[in-house]
mmCIF file of C-alpha atoms in Angstrom:
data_model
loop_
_atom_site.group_PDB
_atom_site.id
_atom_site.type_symbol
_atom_site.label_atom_id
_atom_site.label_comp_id
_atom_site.label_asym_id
_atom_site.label_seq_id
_atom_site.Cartn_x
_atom_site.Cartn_y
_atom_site.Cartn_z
ATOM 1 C CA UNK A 25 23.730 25.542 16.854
ATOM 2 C CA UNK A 26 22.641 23.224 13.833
ATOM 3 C CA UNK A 27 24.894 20.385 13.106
ATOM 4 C CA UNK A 28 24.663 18.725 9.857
ATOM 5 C CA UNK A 29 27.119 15.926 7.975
ATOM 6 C CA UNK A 30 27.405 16.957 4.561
ATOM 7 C CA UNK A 31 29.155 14.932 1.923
ATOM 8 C CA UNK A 32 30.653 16.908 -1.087
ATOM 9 C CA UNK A 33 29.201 17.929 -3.909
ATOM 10 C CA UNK A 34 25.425 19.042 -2.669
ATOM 11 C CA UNK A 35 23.942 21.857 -2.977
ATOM 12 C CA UNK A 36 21.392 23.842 -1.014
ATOM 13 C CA UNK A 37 20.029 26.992 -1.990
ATOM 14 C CA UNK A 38 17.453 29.183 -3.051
ATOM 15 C CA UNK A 39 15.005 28.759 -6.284
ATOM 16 C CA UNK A 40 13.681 30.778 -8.698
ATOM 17 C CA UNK A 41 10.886 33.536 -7.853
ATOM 18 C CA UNK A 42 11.760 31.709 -3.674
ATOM 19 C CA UNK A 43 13.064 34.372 -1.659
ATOM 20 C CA UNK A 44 13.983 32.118 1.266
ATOM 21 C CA UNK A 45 16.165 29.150 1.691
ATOM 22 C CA UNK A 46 16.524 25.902 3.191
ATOM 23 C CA UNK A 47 16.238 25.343 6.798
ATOM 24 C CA UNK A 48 18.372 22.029 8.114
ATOM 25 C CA UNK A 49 17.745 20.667 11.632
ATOM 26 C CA UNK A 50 20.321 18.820 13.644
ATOM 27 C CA UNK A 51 22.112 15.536 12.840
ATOM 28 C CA UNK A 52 20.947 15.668 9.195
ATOM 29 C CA UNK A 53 22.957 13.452 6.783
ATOM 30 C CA UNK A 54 23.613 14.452 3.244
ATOM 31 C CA UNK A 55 24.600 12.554 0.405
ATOM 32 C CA UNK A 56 26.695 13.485 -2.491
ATOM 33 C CA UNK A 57 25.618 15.622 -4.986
ATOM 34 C CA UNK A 58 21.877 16.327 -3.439
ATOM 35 C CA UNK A 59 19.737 19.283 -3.991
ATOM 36 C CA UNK A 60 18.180 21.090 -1.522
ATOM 37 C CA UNK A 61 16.280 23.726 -2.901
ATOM 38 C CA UNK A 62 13.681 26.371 -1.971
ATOM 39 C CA UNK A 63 12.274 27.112 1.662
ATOM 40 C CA UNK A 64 11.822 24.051 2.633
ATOM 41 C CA UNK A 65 12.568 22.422 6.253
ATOM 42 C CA UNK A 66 14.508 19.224 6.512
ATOM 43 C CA UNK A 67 13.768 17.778 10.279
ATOM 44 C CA UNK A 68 15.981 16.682 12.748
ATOM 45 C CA UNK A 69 17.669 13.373 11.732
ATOM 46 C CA UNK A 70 16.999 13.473 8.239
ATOM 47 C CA UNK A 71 19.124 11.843 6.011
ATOM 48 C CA UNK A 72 19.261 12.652 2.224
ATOM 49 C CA UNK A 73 19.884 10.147 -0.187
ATOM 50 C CA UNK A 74 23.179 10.772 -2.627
ATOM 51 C CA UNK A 75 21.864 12.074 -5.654
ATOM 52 C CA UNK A 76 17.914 13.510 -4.067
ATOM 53 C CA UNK A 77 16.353 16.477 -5.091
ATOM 54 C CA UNK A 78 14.559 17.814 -2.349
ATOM 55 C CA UNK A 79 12.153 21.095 -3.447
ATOM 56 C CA UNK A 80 9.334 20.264 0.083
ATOM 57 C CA UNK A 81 9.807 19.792 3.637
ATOM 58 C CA UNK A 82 11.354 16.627 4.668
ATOM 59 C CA UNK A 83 10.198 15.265 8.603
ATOM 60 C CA UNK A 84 12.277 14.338 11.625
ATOM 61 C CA UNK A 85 14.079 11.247 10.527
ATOM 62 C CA UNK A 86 12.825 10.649 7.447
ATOM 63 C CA UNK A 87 15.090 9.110 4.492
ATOM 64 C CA UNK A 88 15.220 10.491 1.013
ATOM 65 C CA UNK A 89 15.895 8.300 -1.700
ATOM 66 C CA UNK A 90 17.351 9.517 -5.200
ATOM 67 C CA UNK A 91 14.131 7.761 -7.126
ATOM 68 C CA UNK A 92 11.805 10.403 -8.142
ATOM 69 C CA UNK A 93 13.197 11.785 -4.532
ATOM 70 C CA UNK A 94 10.944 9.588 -2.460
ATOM 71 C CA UNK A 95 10.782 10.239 1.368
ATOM 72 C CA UNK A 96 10.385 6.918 3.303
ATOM 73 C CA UNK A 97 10.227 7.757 7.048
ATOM 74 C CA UNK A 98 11.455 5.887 9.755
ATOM 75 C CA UNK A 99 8.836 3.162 11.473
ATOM 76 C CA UNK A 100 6.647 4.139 9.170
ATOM 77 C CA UNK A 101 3.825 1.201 8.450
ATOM 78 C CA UNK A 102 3.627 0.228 4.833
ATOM 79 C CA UNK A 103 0.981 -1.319 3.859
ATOM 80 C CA UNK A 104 0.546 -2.663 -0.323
ATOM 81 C CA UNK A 105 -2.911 -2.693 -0.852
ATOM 82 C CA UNK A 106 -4.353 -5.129 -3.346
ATOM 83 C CA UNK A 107 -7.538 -3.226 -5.290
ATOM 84 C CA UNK A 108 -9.288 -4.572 -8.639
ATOM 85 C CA UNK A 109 -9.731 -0.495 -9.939
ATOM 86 C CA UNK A 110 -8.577 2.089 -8.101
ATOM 87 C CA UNK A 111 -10.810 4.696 -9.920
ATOM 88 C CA UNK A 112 -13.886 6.641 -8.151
ATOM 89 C CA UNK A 113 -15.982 3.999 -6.940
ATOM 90 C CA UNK A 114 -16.769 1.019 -5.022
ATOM 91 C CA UNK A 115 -13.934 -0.483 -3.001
ATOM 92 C CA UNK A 116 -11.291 2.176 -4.180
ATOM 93 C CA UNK A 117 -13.449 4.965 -2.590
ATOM 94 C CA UNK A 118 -14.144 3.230 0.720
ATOM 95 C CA UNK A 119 -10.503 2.325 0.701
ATOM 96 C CA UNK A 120 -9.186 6.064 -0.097
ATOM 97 C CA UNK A 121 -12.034 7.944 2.357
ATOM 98 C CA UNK A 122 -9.932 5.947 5.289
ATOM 99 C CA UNK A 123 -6.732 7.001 4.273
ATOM 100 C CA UNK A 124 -7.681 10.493 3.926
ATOM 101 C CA UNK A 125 -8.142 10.375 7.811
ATOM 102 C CA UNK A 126 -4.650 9.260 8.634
ATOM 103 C CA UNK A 127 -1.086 11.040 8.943
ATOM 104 C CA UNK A 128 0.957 10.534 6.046
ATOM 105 C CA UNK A 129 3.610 10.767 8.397
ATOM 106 C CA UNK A 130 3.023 7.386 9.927
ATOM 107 C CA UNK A 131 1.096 5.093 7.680
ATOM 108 C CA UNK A 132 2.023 5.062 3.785
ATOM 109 C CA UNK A 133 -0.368 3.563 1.415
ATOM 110 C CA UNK A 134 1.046 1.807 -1.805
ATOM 111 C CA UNK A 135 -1.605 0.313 -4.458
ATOM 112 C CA UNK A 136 -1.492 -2.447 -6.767
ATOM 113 C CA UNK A 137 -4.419 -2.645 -9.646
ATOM 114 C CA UNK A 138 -5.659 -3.998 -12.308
ATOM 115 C CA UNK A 139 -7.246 -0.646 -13.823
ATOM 116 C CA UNK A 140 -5.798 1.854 -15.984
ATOM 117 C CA UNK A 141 -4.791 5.401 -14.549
ATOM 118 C CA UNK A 142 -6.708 8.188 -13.457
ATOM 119 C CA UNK A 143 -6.077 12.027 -13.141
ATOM 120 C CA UNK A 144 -6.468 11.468 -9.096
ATOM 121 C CA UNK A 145 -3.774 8.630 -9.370
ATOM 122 C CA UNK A 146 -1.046 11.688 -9.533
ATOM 123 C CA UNK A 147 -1.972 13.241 -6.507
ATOM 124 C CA UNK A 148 -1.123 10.005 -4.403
ATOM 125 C CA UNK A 149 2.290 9.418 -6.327
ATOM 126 C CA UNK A 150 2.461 13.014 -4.917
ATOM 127 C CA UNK A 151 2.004 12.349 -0.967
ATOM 128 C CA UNK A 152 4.503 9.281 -0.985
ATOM 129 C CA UNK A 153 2.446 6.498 -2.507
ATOM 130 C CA UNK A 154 3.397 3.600 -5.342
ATOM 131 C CA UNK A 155 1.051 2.402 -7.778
ATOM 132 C CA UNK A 156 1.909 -0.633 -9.214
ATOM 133 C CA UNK A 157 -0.864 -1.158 -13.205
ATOM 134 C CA UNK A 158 -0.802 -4.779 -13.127
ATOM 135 C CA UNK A 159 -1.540 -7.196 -16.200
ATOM 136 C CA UNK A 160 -4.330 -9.969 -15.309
ATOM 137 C CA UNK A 161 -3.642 -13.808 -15.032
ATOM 138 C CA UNK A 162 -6.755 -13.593 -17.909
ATOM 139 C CA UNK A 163 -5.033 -11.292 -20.335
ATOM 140 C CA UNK A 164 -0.896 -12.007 -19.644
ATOM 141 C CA UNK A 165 -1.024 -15.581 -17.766
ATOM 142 C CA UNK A 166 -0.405 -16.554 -14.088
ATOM 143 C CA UNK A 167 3.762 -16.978 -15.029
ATOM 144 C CA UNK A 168 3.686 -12.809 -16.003
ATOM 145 C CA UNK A 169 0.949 -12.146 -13.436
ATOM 146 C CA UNK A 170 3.521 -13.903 -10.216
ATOM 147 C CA UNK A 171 6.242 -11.945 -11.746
ATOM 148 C CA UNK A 172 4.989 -8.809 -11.486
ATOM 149 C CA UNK A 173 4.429 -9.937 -7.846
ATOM 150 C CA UNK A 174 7.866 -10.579 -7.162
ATOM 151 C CA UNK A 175 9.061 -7.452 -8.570
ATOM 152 C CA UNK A 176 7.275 -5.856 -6.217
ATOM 153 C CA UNK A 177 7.986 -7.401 -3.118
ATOM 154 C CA UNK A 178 11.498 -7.544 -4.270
ATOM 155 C CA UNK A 179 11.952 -3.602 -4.702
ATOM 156 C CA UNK A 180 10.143 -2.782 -1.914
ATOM 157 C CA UNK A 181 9.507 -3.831 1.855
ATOM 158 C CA UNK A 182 5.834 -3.346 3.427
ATOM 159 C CA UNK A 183 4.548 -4.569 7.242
ATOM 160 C CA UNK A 184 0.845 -5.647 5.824
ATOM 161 C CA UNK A 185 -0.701 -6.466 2.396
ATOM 162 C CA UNK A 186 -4.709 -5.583 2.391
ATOM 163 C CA UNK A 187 -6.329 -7.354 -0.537
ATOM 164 C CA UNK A 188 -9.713 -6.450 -1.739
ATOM 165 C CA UNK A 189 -9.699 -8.227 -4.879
ATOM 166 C CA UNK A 190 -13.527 -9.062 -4.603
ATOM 167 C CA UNK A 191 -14.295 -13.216 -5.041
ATOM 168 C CA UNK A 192 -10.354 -13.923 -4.914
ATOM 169 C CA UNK A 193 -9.010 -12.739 -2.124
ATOM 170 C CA UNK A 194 -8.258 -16.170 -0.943
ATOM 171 C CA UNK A 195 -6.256 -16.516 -4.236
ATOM 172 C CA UNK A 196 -4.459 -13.121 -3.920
ATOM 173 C CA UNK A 197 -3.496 -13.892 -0.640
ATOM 174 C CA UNK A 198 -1.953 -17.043 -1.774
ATOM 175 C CA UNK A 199 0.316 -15.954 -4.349
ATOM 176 C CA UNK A 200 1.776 -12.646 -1.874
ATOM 177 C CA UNK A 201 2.425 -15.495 0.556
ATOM 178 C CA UNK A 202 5.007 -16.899 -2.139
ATOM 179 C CA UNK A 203 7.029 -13.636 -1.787
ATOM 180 C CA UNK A 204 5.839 -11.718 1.691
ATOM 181 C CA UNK A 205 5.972 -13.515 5.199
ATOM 182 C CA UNK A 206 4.505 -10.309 7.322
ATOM 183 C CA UNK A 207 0.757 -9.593 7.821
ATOM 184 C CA UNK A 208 -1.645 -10.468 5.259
ATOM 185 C CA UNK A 209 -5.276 -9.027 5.847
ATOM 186 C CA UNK A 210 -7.980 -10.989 3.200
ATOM 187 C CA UNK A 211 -10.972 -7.780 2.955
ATOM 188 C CA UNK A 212 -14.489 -9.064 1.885
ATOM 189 C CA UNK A 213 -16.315 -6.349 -0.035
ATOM 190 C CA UNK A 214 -18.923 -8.492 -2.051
ATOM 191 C CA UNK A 215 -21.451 -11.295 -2.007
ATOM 192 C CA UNK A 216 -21.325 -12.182 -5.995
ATOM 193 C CA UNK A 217 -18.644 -14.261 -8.043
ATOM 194 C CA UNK A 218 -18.616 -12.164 -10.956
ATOM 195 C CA UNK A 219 -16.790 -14.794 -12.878
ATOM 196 C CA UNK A 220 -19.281 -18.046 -13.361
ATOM 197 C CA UNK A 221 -16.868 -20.333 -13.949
ATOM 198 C CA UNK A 222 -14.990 -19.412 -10.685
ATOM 199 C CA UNK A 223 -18.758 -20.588 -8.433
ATOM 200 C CA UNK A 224 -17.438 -23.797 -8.606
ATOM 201 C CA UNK A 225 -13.911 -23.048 -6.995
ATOM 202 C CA UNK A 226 -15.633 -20.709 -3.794
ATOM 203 C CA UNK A 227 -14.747 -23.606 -1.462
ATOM 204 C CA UNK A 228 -11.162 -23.677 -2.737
ATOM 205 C CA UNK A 229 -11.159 -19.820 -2.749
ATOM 206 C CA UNK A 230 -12.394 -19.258 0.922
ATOM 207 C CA UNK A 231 -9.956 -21.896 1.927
ATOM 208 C CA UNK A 232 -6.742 -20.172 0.894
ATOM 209 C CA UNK A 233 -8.140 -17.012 2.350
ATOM 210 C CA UNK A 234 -8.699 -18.522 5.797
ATOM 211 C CA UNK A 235 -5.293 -19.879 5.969
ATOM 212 C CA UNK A 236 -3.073 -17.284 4.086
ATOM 213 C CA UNK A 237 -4.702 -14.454 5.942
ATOM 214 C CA UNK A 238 -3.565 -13.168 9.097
ATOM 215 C CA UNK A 239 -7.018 -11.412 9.625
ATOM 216 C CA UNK A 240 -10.500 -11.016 7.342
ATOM 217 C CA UNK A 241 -12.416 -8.019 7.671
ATOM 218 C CA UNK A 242 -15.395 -7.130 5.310
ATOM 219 C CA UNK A 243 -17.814 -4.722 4.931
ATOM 220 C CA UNK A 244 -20.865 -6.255 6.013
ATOM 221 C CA UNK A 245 -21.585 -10.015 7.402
ATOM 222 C CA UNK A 246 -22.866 -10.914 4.207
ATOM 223 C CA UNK A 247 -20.042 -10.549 2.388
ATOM 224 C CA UNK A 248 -17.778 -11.981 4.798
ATOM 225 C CA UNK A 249 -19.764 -15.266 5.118
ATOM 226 C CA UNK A 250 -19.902 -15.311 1.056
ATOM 227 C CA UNK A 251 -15.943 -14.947 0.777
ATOM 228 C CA UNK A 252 -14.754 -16.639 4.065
ATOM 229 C CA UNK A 253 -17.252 -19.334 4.672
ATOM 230 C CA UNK A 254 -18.669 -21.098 7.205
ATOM 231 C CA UNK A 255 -16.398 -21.374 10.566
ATOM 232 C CA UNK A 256 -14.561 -18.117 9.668
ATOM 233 C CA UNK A 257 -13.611 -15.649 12.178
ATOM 234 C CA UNK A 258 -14.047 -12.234 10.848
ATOM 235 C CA UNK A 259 -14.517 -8.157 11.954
ATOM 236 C CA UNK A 260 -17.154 -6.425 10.230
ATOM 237 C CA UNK A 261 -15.863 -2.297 9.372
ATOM 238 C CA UNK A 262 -19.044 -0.165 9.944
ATOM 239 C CA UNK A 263 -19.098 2.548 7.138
ATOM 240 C CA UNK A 264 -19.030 5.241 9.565
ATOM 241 C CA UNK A 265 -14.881 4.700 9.452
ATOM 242 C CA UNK A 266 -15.123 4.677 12.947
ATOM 243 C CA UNK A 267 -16.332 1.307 14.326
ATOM 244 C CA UNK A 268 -15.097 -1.955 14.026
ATOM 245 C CA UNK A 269 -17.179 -4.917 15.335
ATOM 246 C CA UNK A 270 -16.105 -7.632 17.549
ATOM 247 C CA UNK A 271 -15.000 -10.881 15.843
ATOM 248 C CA UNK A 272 -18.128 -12.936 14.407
ATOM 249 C CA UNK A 273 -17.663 -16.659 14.567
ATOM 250 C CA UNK A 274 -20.212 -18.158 11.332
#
């Protein structure tokens, strides 16, 4: 026998051109004045948010929020990760091509950039993910560029933030520390400072990386000499997605 807690005022039925309907497991909470529609499954434990409109299968556990029906399940890891683009290329690529091998189920990816959208972008708003377009300190000022910052850390709760923003992770890492106290991880990715001006701030840069970072990682031990400097303690991802190196002391 299923047993469910209902509030009033939801509805769960069938759709249009569905022939089945929903299928609730046991101990499922739901809100007033959700939807459950189609033939979806809603796992054991589930609880749907007041308001949600639920039209795909919900796991054991999980909670359903009314915004754009979200499901945010229980201990999953949340990690914000800190990109330059996220287009088809370069970091955003190597970044994506690991989270293609992991189950959405446990480990959520949400995305802040400075690039503009593209058509992929939809897909991972689709499986669960957040992606925040942020304004640069260049073009809006570091005032607007910390606020967006807050917002985000304000509206939502993550267990690690992964920045890859190239020469400034250091800096990145700095400013989330204003706002986030969990697990910071500072990810080296390049060997050139693409801004001139910023050469002369490197020391300053690989500074606030070392100590606002809870671990540095890089692609190669190039890069991770370049961005963390001398005395760092880093691990060195392999591109094979499989391999991490021991820690390098340089």
């Amino acid at each position: 026998r299923q047993r469910q807690m209902c509030i009033r005022d939801r509805t769960i039925g069938g759709r249009a051109g569905k022939t089945t309907v929903p299928m609730i497991g046991n101990n499922v909470l739901i809100g007033a004045n959700a939807l459950i529609l189609g033939p979806v499954t809603i796992g054991d434990g589930a609880k749907i948010g007041a308001g949600a409109i639920v039209v795909k299968d919900v796991p054991p556990h999980a909670t359903v929020i009314p915004e754009a029906s979200r499901i945010i399940i229980e201990n999953m890891i949340k990690i914000l990760q800190i990109v330059p683009t996220l287009g088809y290329g370069g970091v955003a690529q190597f970044l994506l091509n690991y989270y293609k091998q992991m189950d959405k189920n446990e480990i959520r990816f949400d995305f802040i950039t400075h690039g503009s959208v593209e058509a992929f972008h939809q897909e991972l708003i689709d499986g669960g993910s957040q992606i925040f377009y942020f304004k640069s300190i260049g073009k809006e000022g570091l005032k607007y560029y910390l606020k967006q910052l807050k917002d985000v850390f304000e509206n939502n709760t993550y267990d690690i933030v992964h920045t890859h923003d190239g020469h400034l992770v250091g800096l990145t890492a700095f400013f989330c520390r204003r706002y986030f106290k969990g697990k910071i991880i500072c990810h080296a990715h390049t060997t050139l400072c693409v801004n001139p001006k910023h050469r002369y701030f490197m020391p300053v840069f690989r500074w606030l990386a070392r100590h606002n970072s809870d671990k540095l990682l890089g692609c190669g031990v190039l890069a991770c000499r370049y961005i963390f400097g001398k005395g760092s303690q880093f691990k060195v991802i392999h591109l094979s997605l499989i391999h991490i190196s021991e820690p390098t002391r340089h």
